[in-house]
JSON list of C-alpha atoms in Angstrom, two decimals:
[
{"chain": "G", "resi": 1, "resn": "UNK", "atom": "CA", "xyz": [32.76, -16.08, -51.76]},
{"chain": "G", "resi": 2, "resn": "UNK", "atom": "CA", "xyz": [30.49, -13.29, -49.90]},
{"chain": "G", "resi": 3, "resn": "UNK", "atom": "CA", "xyz": [29.29, -10.26, -51.09]},
{"chain": "G", "resi": 4, "resn": "UNK", "atom": "CA", "xyz": [29.76, -7.17, -49.04]},
{"chain": "G", "resi": 5, "resn": "UNK", "atom": "CA", "xyz": [27.54, -3.94, -50.43]},
{"chain": "G", "resi": 6, "resn": "UNK", "atom": "CA", "xyz": [27.64, -0.63, -50.15]},
{"chain": "G", "resi": 7, "resn": "UNK", "atom": "CA", "xyz": [25.81, 2.67, -51.20]},
{"chain": "G", "resi": 8, "resn": "UNK", "atom": "CA", "xyz": [28.55, 4.60, -51.71]},
{"chain": "G", "resi": 9, "resn": "UNK", "atom": "CA", "xyz": [31.78, 4.89, -54.25]},
{"chain": "G", "resi": 10, "resn": "UNK", "atom": "CA", "xyz": [34.70, 3.64, -51.91]},
{"chain": "G", "resi": 11, "resn": "UNK", "atom": "CA", "xyz": [34.51, 1.92, -48.25]},
{"chain": "G", "resi": 12, "resn": "UNK", "atom": "CA", "xyz": [37.86, 1.88, -46.45]},
{"chain": "G", "resi": 13, "resn": "UNK", "atom": "CA", "xyz": [39.23, -1.26, -45.67]},
{"chain": "G", "resi": 14, "resn": "UNK", "atom": "CA", "xyz": [39.15, -0.54, -41.30]},
{"chain": "G", "resi": 15, "resn": "UNK", "atom": "CA", "xyz": [35.61, -0.05, -42.59]},
{"chain": "G", "resi": 16, "resn": "UNK", "atom": "CA", "xyz": [35.24, -2.70, -44.39]},
{"chain": "G", "resi": 17, "resn": "UNK", "atom": "CA", "xyz": [36.66, -5.48, -41.86]},
{"chain": "G", "resi": 18, "resn": "UNK", "atom": "CA", "xyz": [33.70, -4.21, -38.82]},
{"chain": "G", "resi": 19, "resn": "UNK", "atom": "CA", "xyz": [30.96, -4.62, -41.44]},
{"chain": "G", "resi": 20, "resn": "UNK", "atom": "CA", "xyz": [32.34, -8.55, -42.82]},
{"chain": "G", "resi": 21, "resn": "UNK", "atom": "CA", "xyz": [32.41, -9.25, -39.39]},
{"chain": "G", "resi": 22, "resn": "UNK", "atom": "CA", "xyz": [36.19, -9.71, -39.15]},
{"chain": "G", "resi": 23, "resn": "UNK", "atom": "CA", "xyz": [36.76, -7.00, -36.02]},
{"chain": "G", "resi": 24, "resn": "UNK", "atom": "CA", "xyz": [33.46, -5.77, -33.41]},
{"chain": "G", "resi": 25, "resn": "UNK", "atom": "CA", "xyz": [34.64, -2.27, -33.46]},
{"chain": "G", "resi": 26, "resn": "UNK", "atom": "CA", "xyz": [36.38, 0.40, -35.65]},
{"chain": "G", "resi": 27, "resn": "UNK", "atom": "CA", "xyz": [38.87, 1.09, -32.97]},
{"chain": "G", "resi": 28, "resn": "UNK", "atom": "CA", "xyz": [40.40, -3.54, -33.81]},
{"chain": "G", "resi": 29, "resn": "UNK", "atom": "CA", "xyz": [41.46, -2.61, -37.02]},
{"chain": "G", "resi": 30, "resn": "UNK", "atom": "CA", "xyz": [44.87, -0.97, -36.94]},
{"chain": "G", "resi": 31, "resn": "UNK", "atom": "CA", "xyz": [45.97, -4.05, -34.53]},
{"chain": "G", "resi": 32, "resn": "UNK", "atom": "CA", "xyz": [43.66, -6.59, -37.11]},
{"chain": "G", "resi": 33, "resn": "UNK", "atom": "CA", "xyz": [45.87, -4.85, -39.77]},
{"chain": "G", "resi": 34, "resn": "UNK", "atom": "CA", "xyz": [49.14, -5.33, -37.85]},
{"chain": "G", "resi": 35, "resn": "UNK", "atom": "CA", "xyz": [48.01, -9.61, -36.87]},
{"chain": "G", "resi": 36, "resn": "UNK", "atom": "CA", "xyz": [45.93, -10.62, -40.14]},
{"chain": "G", "resi": 37, "resn": "UNK", "atom": "CA", "xyz": [47.26, -12.15, -43.58]},
{"chain": "G", "resi": 38, "resn": "UNK", "atom": "CA", "xyz": [45.21, -9.20, -45.93]},
{"chain": "G", "resi": 39, "resn": "UNK", "atom": "CA", "xyz": [44.78, -8.86, -49.48]},
{"chain": "G", "resi": 40, "resn": "UNK", "atom": "CA", "xyz": [42.76, -7.04, -51.67]},
{"chain": "G", "resi": 41, "resn": "UNK", "atom": "CA", "xyz": [43.21, -8.32, -55.34]},
{"chain": "G", "resi": 42, "resn": "UNK", "atom": "CA", "xyz": [45.85, -10.31, -54.90]},
{"chain": "G", "resi": 43, "resn": "UNK", "atom": "CA", "xyz": [48.11, -8.04, -53.44]},
{"chain": "G", "resi": 44, "resn": "UNK", "atom": "CA", "xyz": [48.94, -7.87, -50.04]},
{"chain": "G", "resi": 45, "resn": "UNK", "atom": "CA", "xyz": [47.99, -5.09, -47.64]},
{"chain": "G", "resi": 46, "resn": "UNK", "atom": "CA", "xyz": [47.10, -3.13, -44.17]},
{"chain": "G", "resi": 47, "resn": "UNK", "atom": "CA", "xyz": [46.79, -0.46, -44.32]},
{"chain": "G", "resi": 48, "resn": "UNK", "atom": "CA", "xyz": [43.48, 0.46, -43.11]},
{"chain": "G", "resi": 49, "resn": "UNK", "atom": "CA", "xyz": [42.13, 3.58, -44.73]},
{"chain": "G", "resi": 50, "resn": "UNK", "atom": "CA", "xyz": [42.63, 1.62, -48.45]},
{"chain": "G", "resi": 51, "resn": "UNK", "atom": "CA", "xyz": [39.86, 2.28, -50.60]},
{"chain": "G", "resi": 52, "resn": "UNK", "atom": "CA", "xyz": [38.08, -0.97, -51.18]},
{"chain": "G", "resi": 53, "resn": "UNK", "atom": "CA", "xyz": [35.79, -0.16, -54.53]},
{"chain": "G", "resi": 54, "resn": "UNK", "atom": "CA", "xyz": [32.97, -1.97, -56.97]},
{"chain": "G", "resi": 55, "resn": "UNK", "atom": "CA", "xyz": [34.42, -5.51, -57.44]},
{"chain": "G", "resi": 56, "resn": "UNK", "atom": "CA", "xyz": [37.63, -5.29, -55.33]},
{"chain": "G", "resi": 57, "resn": "UNK", "atom": "CA", "xyz": [38.46, -8.78, -54.26]},
{"chain": "G", "resi": 58, "resn": "UNK", "atom": "CA", "xyz": [39.80, -8.81, -49.81]},
{"chain": "G", "resi": 59, "resn": "UNK", "atom": "CA", "xyz": [40.78, -12.46, -48.63]},
{"chain": "G", "resi": 60, "resn": "UNK", "atom": "CA", "xyz": [40.74, -12.41, -45.03]},
{"chain": "G", "resi": 61, "resn": "UNK", "atom": "CA", "xyz": [43.51, -14.64, -43.24]},
{"chain": "G", "resi": 62, "resn": "UNK", "atom": "CA", "xyz": [40.96, -16.34, -40.55]},
{"chain": "G", "resi": 63, "resn": "UNK", "atom": "CA", "xyz": [37.95, -14.61, -42.02]},
{"chain": "G", "resi": 64, "resn": "UNK", "atom": "CA", "xyz": [36.95, -16.11, -46.05]},
{"chain": "G", "resi": 65, "resn": "UNK", "atom": "CA", "xyz": [37.05, -14.30, -48.69]},
{"chain": "G", "resi": 66, "resn": "UNK", "atom": "CA", "xyz": [35.22, -11.32, -49.77]},
{"chain": "G", "resi": 67, "resn": "UNK", "atom": "CA", "xyz": [33.40, -9.09, -52.67]},
{"chain": "G", "resi": 68, "resn": "UNK", "atom": "CA", "xyz": [32.81, -5.75, -52.97]},
{"chain": "G", "resi": 69, "resn": "UNK", "atom": "CA", "xyz": [30.22, -4.81, -54.67]},
{"chain": "G", "resi": 70, "resn": "UNK", "atom": "CA", "xyz": [28.07, -1.62, -55.40]},
{"chain": "G", "resi": 71, "resn": "UNK", "atom": "CA", "xyz": [24.38, -1.51, -54.56]}
]
C-alpha cells in the first residue's frame, strides 16, 4: 500500500488520482472514474469531488491500493 501525503485538511478524488499517478492530467479524471472501479474505505466511489481525508483507504483498479496521510 502506497501512502499519499497531503498538506491540507482534505483532497478531492480527482486530485488524488493525479497525485497517485493513476492519471496524467486532471482532465482525465471524469472519464477515468467512469471506466475504472474505485473503492474508498471499501465502498464504490465515482465522484471526482469526493473529499478524501487522513487515513482514508483507496483501491483503484489497475493502479493499486493507497492510504491518505496528513503531513
